[in-house]
PDB file of C-alpha atoms in Angstrom:
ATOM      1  CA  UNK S   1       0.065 -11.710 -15.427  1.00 91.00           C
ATOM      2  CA  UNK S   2       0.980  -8.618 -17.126  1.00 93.00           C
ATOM      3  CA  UNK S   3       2.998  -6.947 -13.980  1.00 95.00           C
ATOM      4  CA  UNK S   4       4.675 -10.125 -13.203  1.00 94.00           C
ATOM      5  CA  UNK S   5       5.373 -11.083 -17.122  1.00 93.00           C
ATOM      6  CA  UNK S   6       6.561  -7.987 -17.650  1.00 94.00           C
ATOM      7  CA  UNK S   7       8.707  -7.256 -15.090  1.00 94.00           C
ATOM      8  CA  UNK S   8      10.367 -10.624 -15.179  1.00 92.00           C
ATOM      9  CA  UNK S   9      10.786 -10.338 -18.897  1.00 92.00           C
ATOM     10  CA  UNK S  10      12.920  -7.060 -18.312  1.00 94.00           C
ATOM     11  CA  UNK S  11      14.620  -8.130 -15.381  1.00 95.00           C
ATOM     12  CA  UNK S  12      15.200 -11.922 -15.435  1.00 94.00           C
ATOM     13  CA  UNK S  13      16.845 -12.018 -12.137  1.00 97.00           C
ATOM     14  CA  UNK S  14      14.443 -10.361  -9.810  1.00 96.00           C
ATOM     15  CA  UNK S  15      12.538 -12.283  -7.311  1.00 96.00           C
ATOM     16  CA  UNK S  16       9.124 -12.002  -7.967  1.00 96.00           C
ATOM     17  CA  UNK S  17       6.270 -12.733  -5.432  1.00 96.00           C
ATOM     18  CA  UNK S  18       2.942 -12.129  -5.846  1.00 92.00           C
ATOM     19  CA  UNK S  19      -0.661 -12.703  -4.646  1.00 85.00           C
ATOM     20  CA  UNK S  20      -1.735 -14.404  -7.688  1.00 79.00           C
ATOM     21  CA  UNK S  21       0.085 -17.617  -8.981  1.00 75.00           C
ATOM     22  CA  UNK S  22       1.500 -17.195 -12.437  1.00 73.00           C
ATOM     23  CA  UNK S  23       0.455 -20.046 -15.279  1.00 67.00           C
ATOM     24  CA  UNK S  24       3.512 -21.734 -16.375  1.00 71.00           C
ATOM     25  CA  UNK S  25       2.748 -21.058 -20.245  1.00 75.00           C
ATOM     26  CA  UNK S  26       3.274 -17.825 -22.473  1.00 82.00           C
ATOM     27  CA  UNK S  27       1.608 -14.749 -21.412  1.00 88.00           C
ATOM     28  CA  UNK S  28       0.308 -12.962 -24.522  1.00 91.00           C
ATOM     29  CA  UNK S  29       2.228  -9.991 -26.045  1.00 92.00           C
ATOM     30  CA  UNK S  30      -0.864  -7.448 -25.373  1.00 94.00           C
ATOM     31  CA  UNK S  31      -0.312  -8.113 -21.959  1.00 93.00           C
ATOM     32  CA  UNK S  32       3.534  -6.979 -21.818  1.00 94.00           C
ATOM     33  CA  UNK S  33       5.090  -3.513 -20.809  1.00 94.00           C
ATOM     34  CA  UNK S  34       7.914  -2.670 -22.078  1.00 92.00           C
ATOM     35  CA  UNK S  35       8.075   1.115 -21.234  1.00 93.00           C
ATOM     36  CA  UNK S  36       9.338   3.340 -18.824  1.00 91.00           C
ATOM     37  CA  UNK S  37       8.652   6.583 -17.218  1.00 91.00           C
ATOM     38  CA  UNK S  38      11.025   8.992 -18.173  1.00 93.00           C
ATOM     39  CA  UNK S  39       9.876  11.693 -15.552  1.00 89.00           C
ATOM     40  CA  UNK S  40      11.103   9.113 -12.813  1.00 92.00           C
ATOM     41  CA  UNK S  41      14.143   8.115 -14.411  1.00 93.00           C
ATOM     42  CA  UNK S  42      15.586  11.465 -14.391  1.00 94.00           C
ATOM     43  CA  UNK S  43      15.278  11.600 -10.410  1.00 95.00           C
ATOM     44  CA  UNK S  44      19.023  10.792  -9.021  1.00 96.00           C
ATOM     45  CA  UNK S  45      19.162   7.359  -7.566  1.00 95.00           C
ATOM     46  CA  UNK S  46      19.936   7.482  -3.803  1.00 97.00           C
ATOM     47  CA  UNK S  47      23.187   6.811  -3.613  1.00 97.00           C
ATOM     48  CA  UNK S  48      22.892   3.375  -0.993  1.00 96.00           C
ATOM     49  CA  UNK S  49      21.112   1.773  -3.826  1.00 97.00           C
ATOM     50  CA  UNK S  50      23.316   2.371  -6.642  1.00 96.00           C
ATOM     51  CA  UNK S  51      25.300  -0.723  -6.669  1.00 96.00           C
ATOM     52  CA  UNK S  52      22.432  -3.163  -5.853  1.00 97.00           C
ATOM     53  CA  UNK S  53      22.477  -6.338  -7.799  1.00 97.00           C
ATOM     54  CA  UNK S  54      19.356  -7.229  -9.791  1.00 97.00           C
ATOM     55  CA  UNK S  55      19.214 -10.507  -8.129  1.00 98.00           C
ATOM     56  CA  UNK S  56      19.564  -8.837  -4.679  1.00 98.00           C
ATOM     57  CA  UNK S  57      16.265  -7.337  -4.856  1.00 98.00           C
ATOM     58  CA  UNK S  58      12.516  -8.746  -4.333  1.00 98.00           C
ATOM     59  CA  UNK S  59       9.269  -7.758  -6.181  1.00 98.00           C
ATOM     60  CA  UNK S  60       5.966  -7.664  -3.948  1.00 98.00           C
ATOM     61  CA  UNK S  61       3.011  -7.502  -5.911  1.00 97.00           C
ATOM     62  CA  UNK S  62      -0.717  -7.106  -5.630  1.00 97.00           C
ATOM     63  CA  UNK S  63      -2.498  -6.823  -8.526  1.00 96.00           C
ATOM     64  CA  UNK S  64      -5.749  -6.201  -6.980  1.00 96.00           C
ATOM     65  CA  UNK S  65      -5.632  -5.016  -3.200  1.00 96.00           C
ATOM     66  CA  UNK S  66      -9.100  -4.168  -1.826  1.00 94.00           C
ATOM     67  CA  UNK S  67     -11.095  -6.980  -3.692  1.00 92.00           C
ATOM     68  CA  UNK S  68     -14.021  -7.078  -1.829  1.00 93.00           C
ATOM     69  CA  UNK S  69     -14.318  -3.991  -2.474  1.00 93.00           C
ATOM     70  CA  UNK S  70     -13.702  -3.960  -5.676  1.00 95.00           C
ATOM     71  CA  UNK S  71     -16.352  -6.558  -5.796  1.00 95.00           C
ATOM     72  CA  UNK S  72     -18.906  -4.228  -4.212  1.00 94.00           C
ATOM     73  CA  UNK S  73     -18.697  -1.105  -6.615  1.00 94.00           C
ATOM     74  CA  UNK S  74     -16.314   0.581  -4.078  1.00 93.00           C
ATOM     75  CA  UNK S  75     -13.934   1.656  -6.498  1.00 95.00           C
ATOM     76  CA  UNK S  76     -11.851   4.327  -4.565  1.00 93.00           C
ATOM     77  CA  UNK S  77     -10.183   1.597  -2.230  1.00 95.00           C
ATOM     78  CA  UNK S  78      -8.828  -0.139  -4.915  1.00 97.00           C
ATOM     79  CA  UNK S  79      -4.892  -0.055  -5.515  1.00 98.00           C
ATOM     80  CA  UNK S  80      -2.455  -1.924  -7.148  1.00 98.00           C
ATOM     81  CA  UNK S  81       0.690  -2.512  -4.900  1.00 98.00           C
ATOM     82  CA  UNK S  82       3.892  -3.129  -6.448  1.00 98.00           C
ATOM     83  CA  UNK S  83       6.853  -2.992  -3.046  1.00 98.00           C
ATOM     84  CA  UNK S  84      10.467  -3.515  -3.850  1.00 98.00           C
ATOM     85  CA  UNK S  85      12.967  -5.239  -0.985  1.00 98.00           C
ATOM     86  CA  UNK S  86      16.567  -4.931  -0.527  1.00 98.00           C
ATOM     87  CA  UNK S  87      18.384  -7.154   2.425  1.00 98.00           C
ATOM     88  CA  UNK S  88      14.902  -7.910   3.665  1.00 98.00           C
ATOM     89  CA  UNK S  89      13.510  -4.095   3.981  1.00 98.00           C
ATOM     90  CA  UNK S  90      11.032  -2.280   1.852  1.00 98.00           C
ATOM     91  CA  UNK S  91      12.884   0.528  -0.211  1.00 98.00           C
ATOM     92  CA  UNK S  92      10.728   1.277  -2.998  1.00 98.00           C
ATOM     93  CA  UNK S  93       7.176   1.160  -3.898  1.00 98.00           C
ATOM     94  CA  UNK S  94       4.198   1.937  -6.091  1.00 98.00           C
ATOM     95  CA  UNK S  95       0.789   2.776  -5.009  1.00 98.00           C
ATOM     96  CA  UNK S  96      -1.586   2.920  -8.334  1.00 98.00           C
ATOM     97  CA  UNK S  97      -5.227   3.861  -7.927  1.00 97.00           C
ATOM     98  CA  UNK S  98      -6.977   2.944 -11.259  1.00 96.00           C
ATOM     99  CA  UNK S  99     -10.562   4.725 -10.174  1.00 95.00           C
ATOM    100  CA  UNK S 100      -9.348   7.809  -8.409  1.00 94.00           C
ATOM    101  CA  UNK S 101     -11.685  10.053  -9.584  1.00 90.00           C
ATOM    102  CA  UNK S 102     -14.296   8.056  -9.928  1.00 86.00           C
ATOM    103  CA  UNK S 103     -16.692   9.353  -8.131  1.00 77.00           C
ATOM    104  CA  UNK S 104     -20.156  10.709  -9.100  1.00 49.00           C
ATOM    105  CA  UNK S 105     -21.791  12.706  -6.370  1.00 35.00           C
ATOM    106  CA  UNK S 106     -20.614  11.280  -4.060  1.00 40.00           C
ATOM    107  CA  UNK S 107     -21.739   7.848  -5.148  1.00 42.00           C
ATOM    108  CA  UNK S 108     -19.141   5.079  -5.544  1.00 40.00           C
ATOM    109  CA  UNK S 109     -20.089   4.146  -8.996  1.00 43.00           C
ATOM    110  CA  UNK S 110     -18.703   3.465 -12.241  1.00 49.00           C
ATOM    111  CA  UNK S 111     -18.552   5.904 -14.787  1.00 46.00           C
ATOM    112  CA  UNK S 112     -19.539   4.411 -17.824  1.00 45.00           C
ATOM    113  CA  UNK S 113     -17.365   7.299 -19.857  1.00 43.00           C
ATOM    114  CA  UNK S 114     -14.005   8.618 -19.273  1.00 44.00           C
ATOM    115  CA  UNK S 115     -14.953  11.732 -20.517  1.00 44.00           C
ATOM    116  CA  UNK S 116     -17.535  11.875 -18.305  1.00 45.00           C
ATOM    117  CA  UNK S 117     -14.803  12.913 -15.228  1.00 45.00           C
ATOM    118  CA  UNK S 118     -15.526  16.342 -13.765  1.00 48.00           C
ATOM    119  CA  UNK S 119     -13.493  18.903 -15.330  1.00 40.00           C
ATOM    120  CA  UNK S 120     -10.938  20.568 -14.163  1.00 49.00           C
ATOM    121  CA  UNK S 121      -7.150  19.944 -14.116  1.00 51.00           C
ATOM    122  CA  UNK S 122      -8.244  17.176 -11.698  1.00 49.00           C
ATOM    123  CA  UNK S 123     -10.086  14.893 -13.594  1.00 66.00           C
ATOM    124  CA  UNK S 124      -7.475  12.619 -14.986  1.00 85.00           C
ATOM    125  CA  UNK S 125      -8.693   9.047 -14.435  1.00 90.00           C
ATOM    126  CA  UNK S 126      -6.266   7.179 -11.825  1.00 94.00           C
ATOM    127  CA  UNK S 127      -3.568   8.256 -10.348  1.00 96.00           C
ATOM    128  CA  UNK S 128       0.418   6.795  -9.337  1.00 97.00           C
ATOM    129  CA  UNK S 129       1.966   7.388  -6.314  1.00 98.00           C
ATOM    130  CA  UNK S 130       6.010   6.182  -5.837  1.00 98.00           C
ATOM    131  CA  UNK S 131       8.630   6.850  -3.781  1.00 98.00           C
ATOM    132  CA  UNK S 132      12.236   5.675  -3.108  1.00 98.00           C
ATOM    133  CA  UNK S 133      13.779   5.599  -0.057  1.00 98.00           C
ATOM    134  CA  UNK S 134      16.411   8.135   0.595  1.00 97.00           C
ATOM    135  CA  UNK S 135      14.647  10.239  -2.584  1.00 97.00           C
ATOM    136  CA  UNK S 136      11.097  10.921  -1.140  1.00 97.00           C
ATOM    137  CA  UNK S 137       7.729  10.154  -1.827  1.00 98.00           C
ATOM    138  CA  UNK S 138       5.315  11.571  -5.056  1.00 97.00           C
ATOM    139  CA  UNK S 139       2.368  11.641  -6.657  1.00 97.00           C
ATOM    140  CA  UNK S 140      -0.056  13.005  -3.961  1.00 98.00           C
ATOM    141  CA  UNK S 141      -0.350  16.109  -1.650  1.00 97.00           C
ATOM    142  CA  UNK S 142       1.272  15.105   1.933  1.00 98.00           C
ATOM    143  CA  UNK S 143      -1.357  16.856   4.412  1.00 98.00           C
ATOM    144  CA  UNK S 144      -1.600  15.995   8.337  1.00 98.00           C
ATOM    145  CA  UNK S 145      -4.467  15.478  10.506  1.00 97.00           C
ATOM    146  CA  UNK S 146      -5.147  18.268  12.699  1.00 95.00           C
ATOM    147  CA  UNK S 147      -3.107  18.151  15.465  1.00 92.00           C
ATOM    148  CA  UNK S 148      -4.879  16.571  18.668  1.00 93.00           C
ATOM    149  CA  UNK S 149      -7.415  14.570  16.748  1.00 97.00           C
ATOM    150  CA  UNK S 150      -6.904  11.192  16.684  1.00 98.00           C
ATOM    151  CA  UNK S 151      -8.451   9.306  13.626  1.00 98.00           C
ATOM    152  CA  UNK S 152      -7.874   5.644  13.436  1.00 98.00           C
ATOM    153  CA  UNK S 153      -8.521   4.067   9.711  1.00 97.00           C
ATOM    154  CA  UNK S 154      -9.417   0.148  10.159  1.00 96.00           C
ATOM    155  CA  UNK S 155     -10.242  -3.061   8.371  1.00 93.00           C
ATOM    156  CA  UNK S 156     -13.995  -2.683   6.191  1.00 91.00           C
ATOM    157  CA  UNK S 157     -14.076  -6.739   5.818  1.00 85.00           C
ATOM    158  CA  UNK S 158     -12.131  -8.632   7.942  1.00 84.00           C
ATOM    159  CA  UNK S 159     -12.765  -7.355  11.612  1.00 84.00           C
ATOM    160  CA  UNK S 160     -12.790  -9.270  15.030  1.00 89.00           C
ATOM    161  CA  UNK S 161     -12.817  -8.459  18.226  1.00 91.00           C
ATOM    162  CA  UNK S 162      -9.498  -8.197  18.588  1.00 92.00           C
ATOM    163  CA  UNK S 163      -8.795  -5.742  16.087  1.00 92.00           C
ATOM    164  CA  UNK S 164     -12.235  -3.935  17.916  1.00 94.00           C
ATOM    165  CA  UNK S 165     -10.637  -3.867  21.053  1.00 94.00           C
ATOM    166  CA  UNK S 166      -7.249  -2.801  19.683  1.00 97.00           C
ATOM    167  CA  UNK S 167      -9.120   0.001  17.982  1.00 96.00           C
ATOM    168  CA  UNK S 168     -11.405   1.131  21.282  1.00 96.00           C
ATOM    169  CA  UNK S 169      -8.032   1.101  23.391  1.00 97.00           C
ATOM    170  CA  UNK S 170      -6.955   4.172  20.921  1.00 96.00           C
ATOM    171  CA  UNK S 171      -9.935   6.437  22.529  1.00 96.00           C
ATOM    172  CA  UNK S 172     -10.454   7.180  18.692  1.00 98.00           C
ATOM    173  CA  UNK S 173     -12.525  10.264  17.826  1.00 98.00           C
ATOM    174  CA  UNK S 174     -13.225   8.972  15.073  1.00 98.00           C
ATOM    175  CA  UNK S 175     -13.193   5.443  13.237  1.00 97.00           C
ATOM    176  CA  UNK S 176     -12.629   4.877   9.655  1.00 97.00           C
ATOM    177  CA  UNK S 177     -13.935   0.910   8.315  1.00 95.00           C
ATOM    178  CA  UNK S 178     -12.607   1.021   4.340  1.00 95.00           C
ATOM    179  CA  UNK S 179     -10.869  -1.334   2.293  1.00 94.00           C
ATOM    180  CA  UNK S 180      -7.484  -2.537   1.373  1.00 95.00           C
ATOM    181  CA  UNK S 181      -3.771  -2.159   2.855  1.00 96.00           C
ATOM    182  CA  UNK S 182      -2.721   0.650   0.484  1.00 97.00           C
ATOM    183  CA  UNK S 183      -5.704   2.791   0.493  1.00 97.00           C
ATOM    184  CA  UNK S 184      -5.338   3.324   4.464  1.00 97.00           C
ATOM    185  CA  UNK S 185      -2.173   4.062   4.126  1.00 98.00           C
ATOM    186  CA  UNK S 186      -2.950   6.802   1.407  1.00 98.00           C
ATOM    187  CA  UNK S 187      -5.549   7.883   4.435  1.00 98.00           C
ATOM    188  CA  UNK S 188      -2.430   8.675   6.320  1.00 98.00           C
ATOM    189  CA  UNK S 189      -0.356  10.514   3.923  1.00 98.00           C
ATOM    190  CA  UNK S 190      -3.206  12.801   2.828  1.00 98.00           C
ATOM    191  CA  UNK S 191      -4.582  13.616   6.455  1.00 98.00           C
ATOM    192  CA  UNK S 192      -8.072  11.975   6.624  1.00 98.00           C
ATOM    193  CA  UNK S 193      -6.425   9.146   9.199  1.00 98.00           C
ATOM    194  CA  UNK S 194      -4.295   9.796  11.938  1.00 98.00           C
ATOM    195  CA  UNK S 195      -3.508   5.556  12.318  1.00 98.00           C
ATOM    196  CA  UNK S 196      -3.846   2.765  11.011  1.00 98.00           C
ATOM    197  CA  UNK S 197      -4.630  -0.130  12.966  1.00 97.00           C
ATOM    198  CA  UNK S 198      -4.890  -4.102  12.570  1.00 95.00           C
ATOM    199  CA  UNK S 199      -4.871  -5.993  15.219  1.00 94.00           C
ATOM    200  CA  UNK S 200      -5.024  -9.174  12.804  1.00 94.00           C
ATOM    201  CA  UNK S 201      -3.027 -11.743  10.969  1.00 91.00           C
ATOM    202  CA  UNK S 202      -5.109 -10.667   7.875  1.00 83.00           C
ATOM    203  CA  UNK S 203      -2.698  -8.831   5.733  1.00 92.00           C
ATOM    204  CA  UNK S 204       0.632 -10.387   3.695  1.00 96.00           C
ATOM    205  CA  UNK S 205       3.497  -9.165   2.707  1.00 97.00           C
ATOM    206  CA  UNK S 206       2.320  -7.938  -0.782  1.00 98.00           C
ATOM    207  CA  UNK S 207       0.028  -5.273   1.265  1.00 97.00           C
ATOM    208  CA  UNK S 208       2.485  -3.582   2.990  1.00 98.00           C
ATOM    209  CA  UNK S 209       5.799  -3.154   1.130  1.00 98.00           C
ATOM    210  CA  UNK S 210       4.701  -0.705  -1.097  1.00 98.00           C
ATOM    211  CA  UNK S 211       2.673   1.455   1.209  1.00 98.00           C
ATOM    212  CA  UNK S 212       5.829   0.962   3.753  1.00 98.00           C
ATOM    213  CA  UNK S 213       8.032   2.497   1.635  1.00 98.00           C
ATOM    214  CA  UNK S 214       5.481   5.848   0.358  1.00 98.00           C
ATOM    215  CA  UNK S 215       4.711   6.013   4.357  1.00 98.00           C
ATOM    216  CA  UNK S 216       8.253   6.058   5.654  1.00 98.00           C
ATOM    217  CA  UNK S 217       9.385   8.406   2.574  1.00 98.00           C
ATOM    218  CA  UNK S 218       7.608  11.414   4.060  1.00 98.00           C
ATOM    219  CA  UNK S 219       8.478  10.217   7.907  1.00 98.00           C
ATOM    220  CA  UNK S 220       5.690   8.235   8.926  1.00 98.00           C
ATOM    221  CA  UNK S 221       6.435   4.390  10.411  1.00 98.00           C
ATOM    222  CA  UNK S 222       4.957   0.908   9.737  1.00 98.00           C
ATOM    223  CA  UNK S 223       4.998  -2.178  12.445  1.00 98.00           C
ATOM    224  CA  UNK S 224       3.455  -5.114  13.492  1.00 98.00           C
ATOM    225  CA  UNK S 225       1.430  -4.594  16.432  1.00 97.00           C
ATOM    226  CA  UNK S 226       4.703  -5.159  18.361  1.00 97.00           C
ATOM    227  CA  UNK S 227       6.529  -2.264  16.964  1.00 98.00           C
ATOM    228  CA  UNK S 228       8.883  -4.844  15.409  1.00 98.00           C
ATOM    229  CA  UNK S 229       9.677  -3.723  11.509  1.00 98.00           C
ATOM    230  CA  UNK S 230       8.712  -5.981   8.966  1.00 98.00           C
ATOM    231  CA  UNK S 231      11.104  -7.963   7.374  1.00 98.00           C
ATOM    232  CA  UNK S 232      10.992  -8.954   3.537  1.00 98.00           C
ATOM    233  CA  UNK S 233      13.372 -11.142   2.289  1.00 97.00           C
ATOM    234  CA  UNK S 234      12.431 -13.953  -0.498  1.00 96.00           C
ATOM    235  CA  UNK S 235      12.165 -16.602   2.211  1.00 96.00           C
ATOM    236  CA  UNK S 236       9.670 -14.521   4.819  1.00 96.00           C
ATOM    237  CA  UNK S 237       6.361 -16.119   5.708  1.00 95.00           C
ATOM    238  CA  UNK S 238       3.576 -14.364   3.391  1.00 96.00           C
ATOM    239  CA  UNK S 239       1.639 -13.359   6.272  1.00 95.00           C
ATOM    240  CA  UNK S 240       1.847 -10.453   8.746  1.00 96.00           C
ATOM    241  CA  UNK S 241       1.155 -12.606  11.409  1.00 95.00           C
ATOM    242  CA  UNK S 242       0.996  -9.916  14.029  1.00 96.00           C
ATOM    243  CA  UNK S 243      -1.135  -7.115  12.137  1.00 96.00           C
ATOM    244  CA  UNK S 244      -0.356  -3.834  11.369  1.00 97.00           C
ATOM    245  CA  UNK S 245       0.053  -0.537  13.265  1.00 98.00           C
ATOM    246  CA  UNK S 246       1.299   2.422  10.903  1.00 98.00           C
ATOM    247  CA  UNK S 247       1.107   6.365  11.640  1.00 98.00           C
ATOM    248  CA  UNK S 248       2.184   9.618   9.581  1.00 98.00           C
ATOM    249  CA  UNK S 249       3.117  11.262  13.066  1.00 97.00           C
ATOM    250  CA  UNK S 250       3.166  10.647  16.864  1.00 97.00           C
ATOM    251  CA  UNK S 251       3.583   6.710  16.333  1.00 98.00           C
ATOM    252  CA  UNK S 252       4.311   6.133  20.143  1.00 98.00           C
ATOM    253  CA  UNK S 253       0.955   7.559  21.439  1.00 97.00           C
ATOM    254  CA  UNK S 254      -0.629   5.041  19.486  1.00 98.00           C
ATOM    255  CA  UNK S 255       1.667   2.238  20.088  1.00 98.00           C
ATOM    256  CA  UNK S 256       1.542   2.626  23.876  1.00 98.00           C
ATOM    257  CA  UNK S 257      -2.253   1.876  23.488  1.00 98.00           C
ATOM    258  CA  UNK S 258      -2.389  -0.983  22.461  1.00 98.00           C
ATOM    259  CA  UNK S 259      -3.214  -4.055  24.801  1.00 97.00           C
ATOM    260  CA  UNK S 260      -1.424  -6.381  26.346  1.00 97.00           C
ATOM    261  CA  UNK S 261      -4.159  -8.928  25.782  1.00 96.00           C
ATOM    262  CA  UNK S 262      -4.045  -8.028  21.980  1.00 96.00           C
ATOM    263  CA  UNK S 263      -0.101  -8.232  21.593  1.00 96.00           C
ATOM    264  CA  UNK S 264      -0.150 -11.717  23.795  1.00 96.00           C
ATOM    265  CA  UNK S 265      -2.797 -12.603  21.116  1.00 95.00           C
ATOM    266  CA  UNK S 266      -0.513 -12.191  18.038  1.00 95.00           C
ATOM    267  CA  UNK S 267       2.632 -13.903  17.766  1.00 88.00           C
ATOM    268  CA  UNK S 268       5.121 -12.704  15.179  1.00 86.00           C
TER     269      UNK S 268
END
């Protein structure tokens, strides 16, 4: 309620689709923002987006990506995905992570103070990651996988045995089973995942615009499990129908792995 409100209270003409359905009557005033970050407002537009039309562009939003997780104390795979579209591609997105930091030796557990946080000029609760296509990507440190490893991060709650076999036909020295769409992705970007794969009609739209965008800002890709790009335009189905294969580097060694009998599985 309060990203959608607020967002469509600001900007009237935006297209706004999210996970959640909106109730029809007045959202209360607590629940409004009406502010802005100045630091991010002083970056330079890229100059392909400078005459887009408010009504040209559309909002994805998840206010809660990861739930089971989120469900199960698991705090650090929790994000809040807010992906902006233009002609039906992602070009800007938000990647919030309310618990980073969370963490108490090593258990996944709520703090029940803030002040609590290890010190150190880390401890800040949460943490925002953005970027802009043509601008870059911010908010985190961008850090590789060593090179020759191969690291795939997969689905925690919604596997099968095609996304199994998908995963196998990697030869994966390692296999990563966590939550949500934009916490993999953040895997990717920070170098504790060399892939992401989903061999799956699990995920929607609202999972992947954002991450898209903070993925292909620093020169990674994001597919289906085609290699077709996604396409996001107000009238798209919701659903990835044909999963989800996304790298930081070397996309075609993974995308040349994956199996016939898995791609004949999903149709786009």
């Amino acid at each position: 309620m309060s990203i959608c409100s607020s967002l469509a209270r600001k900007f009237p003409k935006l297209t706004i689709i999210g996970e959640e359905d909106l109730p029809a009557e007045e959202v209360d005033q607590e629940l409004i923002e009406d502010g802005q970050w100045e630091e991010i407002l002083k970056q330079p537009c890229p100059s392909q987006y400078r005459t887009i039309k408010e009504e040209d562009l559309v909002v994805w939003v998840d206010p809660l990506d990861g739930t089971k997780e989120y469900t199960e104390g698991l705090l650090d795979n929790v994000t809040v995905l807010i992906g902006i579209a233009y002609e039906g591609k992602a070009i800007a997105g938000v990647i919030n992570q309310p618990y980073y930091n969370y963490q108490n030796n090593g258990k996944q557990k709520l703090r029940e103070h803030r002040h609590e946080a290890k010190a150190g000029p880390d401890a800040v609760l949460g943490r925002t990651i953005w970027g802009v296509l043509g601008l870059g990507a911010f908010g985190f440190q961008l850090k590789e996988v060593p090179s020759g490893k191969h690291i795939i991060t997969t689905t925690r709650s919604h596997s099968n045995k095609l996304v199994t076999d998908c995963v196998t036909a990697m030869n994966p020295d390692d296999v990563l089973r966590v939550g949500g769409a934009g916490n993999k992705i953040i895997q990717l970007i920070e170098g504790k995942a060399s892939a992401y794969v989903f061999a799956s009609p699990g995920c929607k739209k609202w999972d992947t615009c954002a991450p898209e965008v903070i993925l292909h800002a620093v020169g990674g890709k994001l597919t289906d499990i085609h290699g077709n790009a996604l396409q996001y335009n107000k009238e798209v189905k919701h659903m990835n129908s044909a999963g989800v294969l996304a790298t930081l580097r070397n996309y075609d060694y993974y995308a040349s792995r994956v199996p016939e009998s898995v791609k004949n599985a999903l149709v786009p």
